[in-house]
Coordinates of C-alpha atoms and ligand atoms in Angstrom, one line a residue:
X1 CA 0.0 0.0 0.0
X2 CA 1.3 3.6 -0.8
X3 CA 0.7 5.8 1.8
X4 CA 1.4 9.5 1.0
X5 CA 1.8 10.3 4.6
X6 CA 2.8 8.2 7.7
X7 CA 3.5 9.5 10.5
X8 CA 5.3 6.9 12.7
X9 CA 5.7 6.4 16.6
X10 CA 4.9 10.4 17.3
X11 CA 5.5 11.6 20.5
X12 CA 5.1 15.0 21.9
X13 CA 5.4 16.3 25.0
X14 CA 3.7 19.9 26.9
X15 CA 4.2 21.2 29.9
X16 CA 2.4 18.8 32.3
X17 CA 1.2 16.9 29.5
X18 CA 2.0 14.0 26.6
X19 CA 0.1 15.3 23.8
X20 CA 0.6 12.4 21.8
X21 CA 2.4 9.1 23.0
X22 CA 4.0 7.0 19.8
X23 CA 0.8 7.6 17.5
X24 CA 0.7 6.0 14.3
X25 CA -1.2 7.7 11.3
X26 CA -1.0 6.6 7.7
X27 CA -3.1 8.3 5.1
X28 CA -3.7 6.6 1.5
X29 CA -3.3 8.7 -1.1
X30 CA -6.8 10.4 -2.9
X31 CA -8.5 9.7 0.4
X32 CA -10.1 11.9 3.0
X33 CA -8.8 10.4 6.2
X34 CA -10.8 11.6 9.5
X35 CA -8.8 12.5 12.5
X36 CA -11.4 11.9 15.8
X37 CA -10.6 12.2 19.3
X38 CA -12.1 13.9 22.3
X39 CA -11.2 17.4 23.3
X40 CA -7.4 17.7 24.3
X41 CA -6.8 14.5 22.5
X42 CA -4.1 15.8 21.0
X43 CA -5.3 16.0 17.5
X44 CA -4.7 19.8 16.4
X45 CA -1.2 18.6 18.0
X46 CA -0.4 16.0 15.6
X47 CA -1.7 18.4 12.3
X48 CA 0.8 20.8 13.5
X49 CA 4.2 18.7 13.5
X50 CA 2.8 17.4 10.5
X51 CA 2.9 21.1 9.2
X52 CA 5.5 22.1 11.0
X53 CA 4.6 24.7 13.5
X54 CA 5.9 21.9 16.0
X55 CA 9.1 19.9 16.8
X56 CA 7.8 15.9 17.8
X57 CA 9.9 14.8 21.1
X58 CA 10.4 11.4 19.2
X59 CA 9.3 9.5 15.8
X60 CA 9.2 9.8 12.3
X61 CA 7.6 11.0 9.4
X62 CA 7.3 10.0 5.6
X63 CA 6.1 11.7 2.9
X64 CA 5.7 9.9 -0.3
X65 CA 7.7 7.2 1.5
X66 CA 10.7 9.3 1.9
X67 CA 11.9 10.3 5.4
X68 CA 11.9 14.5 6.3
X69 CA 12.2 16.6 9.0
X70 CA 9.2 19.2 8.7
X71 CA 11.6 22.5 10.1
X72 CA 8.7 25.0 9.9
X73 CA 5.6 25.5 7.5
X74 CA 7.2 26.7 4.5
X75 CA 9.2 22.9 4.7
X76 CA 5.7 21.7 4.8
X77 CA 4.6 24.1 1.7
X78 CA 7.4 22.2 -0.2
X79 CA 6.4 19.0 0.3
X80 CA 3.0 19.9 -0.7
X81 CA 1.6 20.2 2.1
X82 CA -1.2 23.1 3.6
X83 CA -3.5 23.3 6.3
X84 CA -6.7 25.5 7.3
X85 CA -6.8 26.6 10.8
X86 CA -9.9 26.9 12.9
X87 CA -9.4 30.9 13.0
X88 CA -8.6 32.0 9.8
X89 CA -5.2 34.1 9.5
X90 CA -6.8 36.6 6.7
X91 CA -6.1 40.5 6.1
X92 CA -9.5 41.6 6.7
X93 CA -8.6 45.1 4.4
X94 CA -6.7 43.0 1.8
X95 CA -8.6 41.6 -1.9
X96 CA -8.9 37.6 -2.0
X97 CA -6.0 37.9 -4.3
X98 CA -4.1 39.6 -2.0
X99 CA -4.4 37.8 0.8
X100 CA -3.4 34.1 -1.8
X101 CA 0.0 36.0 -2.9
X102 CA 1.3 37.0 0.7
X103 CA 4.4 35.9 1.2
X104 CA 5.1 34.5 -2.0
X105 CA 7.9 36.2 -3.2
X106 CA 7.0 38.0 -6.2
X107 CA 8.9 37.2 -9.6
X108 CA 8.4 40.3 -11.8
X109 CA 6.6 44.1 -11.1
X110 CA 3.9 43.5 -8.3
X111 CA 0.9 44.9 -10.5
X112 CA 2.1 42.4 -13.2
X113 CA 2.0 39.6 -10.6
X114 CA -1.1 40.7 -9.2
X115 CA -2.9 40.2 -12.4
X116 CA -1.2 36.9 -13.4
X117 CA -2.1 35.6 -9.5
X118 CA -6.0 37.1 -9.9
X119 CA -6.0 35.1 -13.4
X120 CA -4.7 31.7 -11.5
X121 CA -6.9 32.4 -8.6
X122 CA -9.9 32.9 -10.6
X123 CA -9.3 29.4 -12.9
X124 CA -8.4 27.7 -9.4
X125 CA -11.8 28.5 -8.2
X126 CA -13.7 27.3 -11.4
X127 CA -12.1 24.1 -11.0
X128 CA -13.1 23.3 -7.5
X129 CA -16.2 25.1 -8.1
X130 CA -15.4 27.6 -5.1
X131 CA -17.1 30.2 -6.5
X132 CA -14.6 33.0 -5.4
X133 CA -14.6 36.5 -6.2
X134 CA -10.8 37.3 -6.7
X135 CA -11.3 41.2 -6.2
X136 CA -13.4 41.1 -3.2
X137 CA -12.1 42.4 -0.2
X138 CA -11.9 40.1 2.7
X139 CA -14.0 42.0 5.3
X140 CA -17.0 42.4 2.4
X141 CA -17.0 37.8 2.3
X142 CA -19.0 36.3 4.6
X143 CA -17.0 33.4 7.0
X144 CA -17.8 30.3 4.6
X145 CA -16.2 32.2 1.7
X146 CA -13.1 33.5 3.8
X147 CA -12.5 29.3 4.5
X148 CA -12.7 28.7 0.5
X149 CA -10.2 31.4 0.3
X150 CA -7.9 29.7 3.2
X151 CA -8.5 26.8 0.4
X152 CA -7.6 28.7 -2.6
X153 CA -3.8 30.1 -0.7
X154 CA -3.3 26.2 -0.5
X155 CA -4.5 25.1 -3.8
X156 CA -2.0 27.9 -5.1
X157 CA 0.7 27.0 -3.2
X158 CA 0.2 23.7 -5.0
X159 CA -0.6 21.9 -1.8
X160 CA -1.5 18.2 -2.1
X161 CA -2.3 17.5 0.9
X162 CA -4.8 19.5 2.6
X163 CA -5.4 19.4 6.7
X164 CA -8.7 20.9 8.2
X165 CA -9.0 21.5 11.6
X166 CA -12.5 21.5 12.5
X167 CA -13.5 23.4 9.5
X168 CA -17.2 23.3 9.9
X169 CA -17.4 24.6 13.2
X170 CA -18.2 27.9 11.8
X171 CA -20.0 27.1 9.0
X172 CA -23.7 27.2 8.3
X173 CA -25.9 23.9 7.5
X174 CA -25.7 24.9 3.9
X175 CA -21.9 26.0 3.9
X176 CA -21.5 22.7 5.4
X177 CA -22.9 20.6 2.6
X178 CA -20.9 22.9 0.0
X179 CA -18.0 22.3 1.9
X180 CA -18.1 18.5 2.0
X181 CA -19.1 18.7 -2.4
X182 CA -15.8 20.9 -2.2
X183 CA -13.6 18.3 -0.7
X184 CA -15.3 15.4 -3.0
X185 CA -13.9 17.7 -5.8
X186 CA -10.4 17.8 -4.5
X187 CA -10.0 14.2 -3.7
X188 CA -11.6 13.6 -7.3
X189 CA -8.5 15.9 -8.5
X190 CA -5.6 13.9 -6.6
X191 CA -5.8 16.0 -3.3
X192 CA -5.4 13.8 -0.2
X193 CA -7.5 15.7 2.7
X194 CA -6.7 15.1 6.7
X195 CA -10.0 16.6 8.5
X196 CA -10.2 17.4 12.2
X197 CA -14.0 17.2 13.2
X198 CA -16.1 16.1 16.1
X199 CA -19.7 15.7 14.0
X200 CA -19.5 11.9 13.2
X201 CA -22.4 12.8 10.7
X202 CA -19.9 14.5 8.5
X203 CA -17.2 11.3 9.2
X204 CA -20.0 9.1 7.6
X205 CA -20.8 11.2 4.9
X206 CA -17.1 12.3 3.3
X207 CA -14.3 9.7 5.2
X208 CA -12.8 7.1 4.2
X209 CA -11.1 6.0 6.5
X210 CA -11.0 7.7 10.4
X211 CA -8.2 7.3 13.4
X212 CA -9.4 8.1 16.7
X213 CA -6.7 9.7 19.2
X214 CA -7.7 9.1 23.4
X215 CA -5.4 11.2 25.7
X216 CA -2.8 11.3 23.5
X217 CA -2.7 7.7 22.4
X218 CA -4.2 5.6 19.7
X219 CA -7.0 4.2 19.9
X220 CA -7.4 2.6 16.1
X221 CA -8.1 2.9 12.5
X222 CA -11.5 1.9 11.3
X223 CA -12.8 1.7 7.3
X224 CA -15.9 4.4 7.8
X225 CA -18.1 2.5 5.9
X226 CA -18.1 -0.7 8.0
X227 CA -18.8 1.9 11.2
X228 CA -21.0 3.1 12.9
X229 CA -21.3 5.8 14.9
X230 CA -22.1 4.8 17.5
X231 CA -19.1 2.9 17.6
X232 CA -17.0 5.5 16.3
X233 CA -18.3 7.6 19.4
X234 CA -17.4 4.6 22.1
X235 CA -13.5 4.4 20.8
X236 CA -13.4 8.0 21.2
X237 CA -15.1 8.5 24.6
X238 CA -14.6 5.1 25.9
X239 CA -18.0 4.2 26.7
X240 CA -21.1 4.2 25.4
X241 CA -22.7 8.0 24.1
X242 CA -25.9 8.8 24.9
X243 CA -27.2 11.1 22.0
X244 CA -30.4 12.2 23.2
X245 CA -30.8 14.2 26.3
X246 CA -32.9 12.7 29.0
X247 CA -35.2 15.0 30.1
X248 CA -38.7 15.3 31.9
X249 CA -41.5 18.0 30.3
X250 CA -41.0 21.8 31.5
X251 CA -43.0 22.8 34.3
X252 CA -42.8 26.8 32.8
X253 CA -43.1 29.4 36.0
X254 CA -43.7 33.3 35.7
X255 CA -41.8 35.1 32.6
X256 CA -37.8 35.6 34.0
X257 CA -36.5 37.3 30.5
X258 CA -38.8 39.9 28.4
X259 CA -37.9 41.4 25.4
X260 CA -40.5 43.6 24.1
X261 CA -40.6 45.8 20.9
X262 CA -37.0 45.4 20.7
X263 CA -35.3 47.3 17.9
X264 CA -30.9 46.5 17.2
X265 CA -28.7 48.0 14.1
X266 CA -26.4 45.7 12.6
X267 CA -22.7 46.1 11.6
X268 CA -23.9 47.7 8.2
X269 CA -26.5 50.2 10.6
X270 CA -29.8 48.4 9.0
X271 CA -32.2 47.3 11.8
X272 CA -30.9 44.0 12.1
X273 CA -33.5 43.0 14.9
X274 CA -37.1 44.6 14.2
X275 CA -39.6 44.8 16.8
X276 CA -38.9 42.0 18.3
X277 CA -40.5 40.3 21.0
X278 CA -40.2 37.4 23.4
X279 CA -40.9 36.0 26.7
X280 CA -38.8 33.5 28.1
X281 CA -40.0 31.8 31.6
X282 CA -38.6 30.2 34.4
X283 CA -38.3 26.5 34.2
X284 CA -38.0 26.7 30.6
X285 CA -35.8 26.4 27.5
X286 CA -36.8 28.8 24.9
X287 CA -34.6 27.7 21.6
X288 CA -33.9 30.1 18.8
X289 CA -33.0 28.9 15.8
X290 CA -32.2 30.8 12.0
X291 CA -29.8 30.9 9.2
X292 CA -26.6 32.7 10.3
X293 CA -27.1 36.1 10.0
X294 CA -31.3 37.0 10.9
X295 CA -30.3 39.4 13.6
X296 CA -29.9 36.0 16.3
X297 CA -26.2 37.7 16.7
X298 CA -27.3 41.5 17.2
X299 CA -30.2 40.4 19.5
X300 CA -27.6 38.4 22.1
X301 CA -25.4 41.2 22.0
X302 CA -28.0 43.8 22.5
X303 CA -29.8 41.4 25.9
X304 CA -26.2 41.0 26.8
X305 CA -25.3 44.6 27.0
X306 CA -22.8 44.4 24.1
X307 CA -24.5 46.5 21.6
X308 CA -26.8 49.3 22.0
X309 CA -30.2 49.0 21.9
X310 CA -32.6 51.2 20.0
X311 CA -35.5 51.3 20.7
X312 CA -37.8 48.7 23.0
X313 CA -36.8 47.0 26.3
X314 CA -35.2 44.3 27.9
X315 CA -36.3 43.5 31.7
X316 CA -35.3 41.0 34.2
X317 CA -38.3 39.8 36.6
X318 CA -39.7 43.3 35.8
X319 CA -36.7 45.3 36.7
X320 CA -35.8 46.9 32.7
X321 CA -31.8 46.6 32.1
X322 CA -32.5 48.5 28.7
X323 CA -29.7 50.8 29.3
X324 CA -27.5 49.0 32.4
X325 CA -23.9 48.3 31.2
X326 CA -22.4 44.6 30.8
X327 CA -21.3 44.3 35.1
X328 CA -24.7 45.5 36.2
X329 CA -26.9 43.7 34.0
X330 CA -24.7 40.0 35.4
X331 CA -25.6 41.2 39.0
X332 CA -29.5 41.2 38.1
X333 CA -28.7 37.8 37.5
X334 CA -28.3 37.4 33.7
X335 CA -25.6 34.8 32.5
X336 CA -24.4 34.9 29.1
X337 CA -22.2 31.6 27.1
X338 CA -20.9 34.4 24.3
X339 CA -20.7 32.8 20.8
X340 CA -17.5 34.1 19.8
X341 CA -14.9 32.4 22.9
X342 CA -11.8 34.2 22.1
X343 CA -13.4 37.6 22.2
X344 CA -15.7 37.8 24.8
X345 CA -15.5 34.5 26.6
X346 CA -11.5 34.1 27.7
X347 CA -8.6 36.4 28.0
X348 CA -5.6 34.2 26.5
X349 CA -3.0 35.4 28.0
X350 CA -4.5 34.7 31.8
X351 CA -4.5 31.8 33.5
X352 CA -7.4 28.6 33.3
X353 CA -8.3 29.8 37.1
X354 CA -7.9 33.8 36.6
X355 CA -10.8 33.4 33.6
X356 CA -13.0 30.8 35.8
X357 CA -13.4 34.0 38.4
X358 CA -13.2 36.8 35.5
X359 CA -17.1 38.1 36.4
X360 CA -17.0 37.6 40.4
X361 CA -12.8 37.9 41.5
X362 CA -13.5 41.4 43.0
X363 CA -16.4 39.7 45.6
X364 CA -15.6 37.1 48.5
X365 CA -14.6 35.1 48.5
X366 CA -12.4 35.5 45.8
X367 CA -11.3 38.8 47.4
X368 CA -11.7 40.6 50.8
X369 CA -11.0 44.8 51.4
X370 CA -9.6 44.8 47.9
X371 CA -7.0 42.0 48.3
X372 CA -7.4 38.4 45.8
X373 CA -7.0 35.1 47.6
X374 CA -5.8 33.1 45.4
X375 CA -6.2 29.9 47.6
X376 CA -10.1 30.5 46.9
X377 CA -9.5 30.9 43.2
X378 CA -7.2 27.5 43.2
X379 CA -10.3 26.0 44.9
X380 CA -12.7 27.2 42.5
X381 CA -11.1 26.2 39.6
X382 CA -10.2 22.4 40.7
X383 CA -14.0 21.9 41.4
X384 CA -14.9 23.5 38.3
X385 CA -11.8 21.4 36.1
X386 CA -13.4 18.0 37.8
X387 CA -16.5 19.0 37.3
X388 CA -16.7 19.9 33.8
X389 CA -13.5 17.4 33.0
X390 CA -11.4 20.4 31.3
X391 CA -8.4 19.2 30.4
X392 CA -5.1 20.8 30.1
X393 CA -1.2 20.3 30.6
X394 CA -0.9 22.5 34.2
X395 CA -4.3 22.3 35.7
X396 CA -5.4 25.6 37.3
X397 CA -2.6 27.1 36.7
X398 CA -2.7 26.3 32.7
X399 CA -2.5 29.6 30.4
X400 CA -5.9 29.5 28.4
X401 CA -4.0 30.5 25.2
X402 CA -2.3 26.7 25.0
X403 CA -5.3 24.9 26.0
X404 CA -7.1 23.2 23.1
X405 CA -10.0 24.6 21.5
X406 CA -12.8 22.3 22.9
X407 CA -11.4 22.9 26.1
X408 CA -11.5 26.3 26.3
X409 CA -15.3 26.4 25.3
X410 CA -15.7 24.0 28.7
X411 CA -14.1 26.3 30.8
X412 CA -16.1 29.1 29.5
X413 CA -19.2 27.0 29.7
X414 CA -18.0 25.7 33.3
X415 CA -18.2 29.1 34.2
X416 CA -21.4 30.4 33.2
X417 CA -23.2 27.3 34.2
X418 CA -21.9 27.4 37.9
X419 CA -23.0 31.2 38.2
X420 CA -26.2 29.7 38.0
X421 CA -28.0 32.6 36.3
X422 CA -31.8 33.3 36.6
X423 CA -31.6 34.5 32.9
X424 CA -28.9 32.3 31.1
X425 CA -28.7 33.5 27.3
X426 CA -26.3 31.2 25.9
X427 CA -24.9 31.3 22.3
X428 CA -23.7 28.0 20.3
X429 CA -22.9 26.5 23.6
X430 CA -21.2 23.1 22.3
X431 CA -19.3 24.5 19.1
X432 CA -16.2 22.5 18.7
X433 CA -16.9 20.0 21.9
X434 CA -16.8 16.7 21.3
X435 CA -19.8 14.3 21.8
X436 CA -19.5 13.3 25.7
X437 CA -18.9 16.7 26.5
X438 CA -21.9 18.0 24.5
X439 CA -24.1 15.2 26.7
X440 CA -22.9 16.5 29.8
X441 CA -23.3 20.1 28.7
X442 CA -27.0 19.5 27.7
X443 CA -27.2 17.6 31.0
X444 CA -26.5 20.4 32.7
X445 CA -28.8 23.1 31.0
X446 CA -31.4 20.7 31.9
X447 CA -30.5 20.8 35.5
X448 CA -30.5 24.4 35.3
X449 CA -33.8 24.7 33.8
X450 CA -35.3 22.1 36.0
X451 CA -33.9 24.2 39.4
X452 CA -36.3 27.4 37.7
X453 CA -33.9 29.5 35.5
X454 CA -35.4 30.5 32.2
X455 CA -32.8 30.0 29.4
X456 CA -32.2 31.2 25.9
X457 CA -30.6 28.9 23.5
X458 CA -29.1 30.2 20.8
X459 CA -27.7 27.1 18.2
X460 CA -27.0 27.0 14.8
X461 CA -27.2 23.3 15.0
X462 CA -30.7 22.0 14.8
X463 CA -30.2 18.3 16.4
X464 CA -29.4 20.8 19.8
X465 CA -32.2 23.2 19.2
X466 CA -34.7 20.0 18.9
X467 CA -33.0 18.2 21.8
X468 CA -32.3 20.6 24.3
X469 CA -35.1 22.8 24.3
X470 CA -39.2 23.1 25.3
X471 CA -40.3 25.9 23.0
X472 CA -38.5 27.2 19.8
X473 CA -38.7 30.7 18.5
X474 CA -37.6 31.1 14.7
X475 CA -35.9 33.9 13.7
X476 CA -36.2 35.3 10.2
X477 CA -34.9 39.1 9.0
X478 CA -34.6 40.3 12.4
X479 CA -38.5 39.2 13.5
X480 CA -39.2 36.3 15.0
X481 CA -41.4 34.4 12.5
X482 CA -42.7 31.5 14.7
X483 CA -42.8 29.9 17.9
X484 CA -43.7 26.3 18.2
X485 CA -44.0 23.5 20.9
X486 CA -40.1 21.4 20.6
X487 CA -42.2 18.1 20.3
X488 CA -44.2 18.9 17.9
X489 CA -42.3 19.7 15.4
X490 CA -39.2 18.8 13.0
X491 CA -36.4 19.9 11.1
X492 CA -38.5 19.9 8.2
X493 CA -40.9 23.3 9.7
X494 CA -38.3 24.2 11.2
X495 CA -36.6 24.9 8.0
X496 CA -39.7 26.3 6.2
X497 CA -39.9 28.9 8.9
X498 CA -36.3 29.6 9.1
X499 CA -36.2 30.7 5.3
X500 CA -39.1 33.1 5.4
X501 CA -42.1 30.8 3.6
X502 CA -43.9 29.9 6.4
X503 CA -45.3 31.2 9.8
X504 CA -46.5 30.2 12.8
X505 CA -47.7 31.3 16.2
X506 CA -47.9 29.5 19.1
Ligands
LIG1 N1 1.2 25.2 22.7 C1 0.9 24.4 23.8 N2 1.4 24.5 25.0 C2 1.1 23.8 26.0 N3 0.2 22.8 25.9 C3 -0.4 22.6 24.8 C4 -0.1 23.4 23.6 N4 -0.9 22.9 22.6 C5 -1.6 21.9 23.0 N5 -1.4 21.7 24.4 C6 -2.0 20.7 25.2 O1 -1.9 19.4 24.5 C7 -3.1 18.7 24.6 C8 -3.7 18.4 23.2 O2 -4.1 19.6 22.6 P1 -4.7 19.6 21.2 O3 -5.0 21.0 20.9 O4 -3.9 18.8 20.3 O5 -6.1 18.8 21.4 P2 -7.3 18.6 20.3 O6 -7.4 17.1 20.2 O7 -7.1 19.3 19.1 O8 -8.6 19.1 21.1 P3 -9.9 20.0 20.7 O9 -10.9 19.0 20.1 O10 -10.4 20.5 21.9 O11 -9.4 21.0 19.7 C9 -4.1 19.6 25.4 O12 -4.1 19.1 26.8 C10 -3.5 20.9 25.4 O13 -3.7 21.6 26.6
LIG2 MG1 -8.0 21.0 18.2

C-alpha cells in the first residue's frame, strides 16, 4: 500500500502533558482520512508537527515514503503540504487575491503579478467550483467564503495534501454541505484531505477511513463505511454516548426574560433586529434557531449589554436593564455563554483559574478589602476542572491560550453554568466539543432549567435546538417568524420557517 503520509511512533510532549504518546497515522493517497478524538486528544497537535509549527519529542515522518524533518511551514509548503486553521489568518482590508500571494515572493513588477495571480486564482476557483470573487475584499465575504479562500492560498501553493482543523465549526448547514461537495472535488483531482471534526455525521458522509486519538494515544483505525457511529463515538469516549438528552417535560413558571418591541442595528447600521419580542420563563428552554445572519447575533449582544439597543426594552423579573452596562446587568442575574470564545469568553494570555473568576474575583470570597485570595480561586477552579472534565497540561494554573480549542469552550461554559443565572442567554454552547462533553453540557442546562432558571438557546445546529429545548422561536430578517411546541415539530418546519415561507404562532 502507498501511503502518501505516515507518521510513525509520534511523541510529543507539553508542559504537564503527553500530547501524543508513539501515535501511528498513515493516510492513503486520494483519500479523505478523518482524525477523531475527544477534546485535548491531542489532534490539532499531531496536524501541527505534521505542518511544521511543532518539533515531535520522538518518531518519524514519511512523505511519499521518503523520510523529512518538517523545520517549519514553508518545509511543509514544499512537500505539498497546507492546512486550514480553525481561525482564519486573513487581512480583513486586503482583496482575496491579495491575501493568496502574501508571502510568496514576487517574480516580476507587483501589478504584473497581481494580475497573473488574480488570473490563477480565478481558474483555481472554477475548478473546484469555489465560486470566489478574486477582487473582493476580505471584510466584504462572509465566513464560509473566507475558509474557501484559506483553500484557494493552499491550492496555489500547489498543496497536495490539505489538513482541516474543525472546518465546519463555523459554517452554516448549507456551507457545510458545500463544503463537504468541495472536498469530493479535491479528492476527485488527486488531493489527499486530513479533516479534524467532532460531528460523526460528517465522518460518515465524506471519510474514508477515520483514526481516533484518546489522551494522546491511539486508539485505532477503522474503514468508515463498516462503522458506525455509534461505535465511532465509544472508541473516542470510551463508553457508550448517549445522544439524546434525558429529560422530563418543563414545568414553565412566571416570565424571567422579556424582550419587548425590541429594535438593534447591525454592523452595516440596518435594523438587524425589528420589533422584536419574546418572553422567556422560568423553568424553561426557549430555543432560537435561523440561518446565520437574521439578527440572532445583534439580539444576544444587545440582551447582553454588548450592543446598544434602539429602541424597546429588555427586563429582568420586571426590573428593565435597557440601558445597564455589561457588570450590572450580570448582578441582576443574567448569565451569558458568548458565541465568539476568544473575544468575549476568555482572555488568552491569563491563566485557566484567573478566567474561571473573571465576572465575580473582585467579591468574596475570591477577594476581601480589595485584596485576591488566590487559595479561593485554586479552589474554585479544581472543582470547576473536575466537574466539567477540562483538560489541560498545568491544571489551574494552565495559560488559556495553550489549552485546546474544545477545552477552552468547557471552561467558558463551566463558568457560566456554575453562576447559575436566573436568565442564562447562551450562544452555540457546544461549538467544537466533542460528543460526551456536548451530553454533559446539555445535562446540565437541563438541570439548570429544572432548578427554575429560564434559558435562551441560541444554536446553529438544529439536532441541539430539537433536543435541548421546550419551546423554539424562529428567527427570520430580524423578526421572529414563529414559535412552536419542541415536540411537535421537526427539522423539516423548522426549515420552512427559518427561510421566510412559512409562519407560525404559538
Ligand atoms: N502550545 C501548547 N502549549 C502547552 N500545551 C499545549 C499546547 N498545545 C496543546 N497543548 C496541550 O496538548 C493537549 C492536546 O491539545 P490539542 O490542541 O492537540 O487537542 P485537540 O485534540 O485538538 O482538542 P480539541 O478537540 O479541543 O481541539 C491539550 O491538553 C493541550 O492543553
Ligand atoms: Mg483542536
Amino acid at each position: 500500500m502507498a501511503y502518501i503520509i505516515e507518521m510513525l511512533d509520534i511523541t510529543k510532549d507539553f508542559p504537564g502533558i503527553r500530547a501524543n504518546d508513539a501515535v501511528t497515522l498513515q493516510v492513503e493517497k486520494g483519500s479523505i482520512h478523518a482524525l477523531l478524538g475527544e477534546n485535548g486528544a491531542g489532534k490539532s497537535t499531531l496536524m501541527s508537527i505534521l505542518f511544521g509549527l511543532y518539533q515531535p519529542d520522538g518518531g518519524t515522518i514519511r512523505v511519499r515514503g521518503e523520510a523529512v524533518t518538517v523545520h517549519d511551514p514553508n518545509v511543509a509548503n514544499a512537500l505539498g503540504i497546507g492546512m486550514v486553521h480553525q481561525h482564519f489568518k486573513l487581512v480583513h482590508n486586503f482583496t482575496v487575491t491579495e491575501n493568496i500571494v502574501l508571502g510568496l515572493e514576487p517574480t516580476r513588477g507587483p501589478l504584473l503579478d497581481l494580475a497573473m495571480a488574480g488570473s490563477k486564482v480565478a481558474q483555481l476557483s472554477k475548478l473546484y467550483g469555489l465560486d470566489v470573487d478574486p477582487n473582493a475584499k476580505i471584510e466584504d465575504i462572509t465566513v464560509g467564503m473566507q475558509q474557501r479562500v484559506e483553500i484557494l492560498k493552499m491550492l496555489y501553493r500547489d498543496a497536495e495534501i490539505l489538513i482541516f482543523d474543525e472546518p465546519t465549526a463555523v459554517l452554516t448547514p448549507q456551507e457545510i454541505r458545500e463544503l463537504m461537495d468541495i472536498m469530493r472535488r479535491l479528492v476527485n483531482e488527486g488531493k489527499t484531505i486530513l479533516l479534524i471534526t467532532h460531528k460523526l455525521k460528517e465522518i460518515k458522509e465524506v471519510a474514508d477511513t477515520c483514526t481516533v486519538l484518546r489522551r494522546g494515544r491511539l486508539i485505532g483505525t477503522v474503514p468508515v463505511a463498516d462503522t458506525s457511529e455509534a461505535k465511532m463515538a465509544e472508541m473516542m469516549v470510551g463508553r457508550e454516548v448517549n445522544f439524546k438528552v434525558d429529560k422530563g417535560p418543563a414545568k414553565p413558571g412566571d416570565v424571567v426574560l422579556s424582550i419587548k418591541d425590541l429594535c438593534v442595528k447591525n454592523a452595516k447600521g440596518l435594523m438587524g433586529v425589528k420589533n422584536l419580542s419574546l418572553d422567556v420563563r422560568e423553568g424553561e428552554i426557549l430555543g432560537l434557531c435561523g440561518i446565520d445572519g437574521n439578527g440572532q447575533t445583534e439580539l444576544i449582544q444587545a440582551l447582553t449589554g454588548l450592543a446598544p439597543i434602539e429602541s424597546g426594552t429588555v427586563s429582568i423579573r420586571g426590573t428593565d436593564i435597557t440601558k445597564l452596562p455589561v457588570r450590572q446587568r450580570l448582578d441582576r442575574g443574567l448569565g451569558h455563554i458568548p458565541e465568539d470564545r476568544h473575544r468575549h469568553g476568555l482572555i488568552l494570555d491569563f491563566r485557566l483559574d484567573e478566567n474561571l473568576v473573571i465576572h465575580t474575583y473582585g467579591k468574596p470570597p475570591y477577594s476581601r478589602y480589595g485584596i485576591l485570595d488566590f487559595e479561593a480561586i485554586k479552589k474554585n477552579a479544581d472543582r470547576l476542572i473536575d466537574e466539567f472534565d477540562v483538560r489541560s497540561g498545568q491544571g489551574a494554573a494552565t495559560p488559556a491560550r495553550s489549552m485546546s480549542g474544545g477545552n477552552q469552550q468547557k471552561a467558558i461554559v463551566a463558568r457560566e453554568i456554575d453562576r447559575s443565572p436566573d436568565a442564562f442567554v447562551v450562544a452555540q454552547p457546544t461549538r467544537g466539543l466533542d460528543v460526551g462533553a456536548i451530553e454533559y453540557i446539555h445535562k446540565r442546562l437541563v438541570a439548570e432549567r429544572d432548578k427554575g432558571k429560564a434559558i435562551l438557546l441560541a444554536s446553529l445546529e438544529l439536532d441541539e435546538i430539537l433536543d435541548v429545548s421546550d419551546r423554539i422561536a424562529v428567527i427570520y430578517g430580524g423578526e421572529i417568524v414563529g414559535v412552536v411546541d419542541a415536540k411537535n415539530t421537526n427539522e423539516n418546519e423548522l426549515g420552512l420557517m427559518m427561510s421566510g415561507s412559512v409562519r407560525k404562532a404559538g
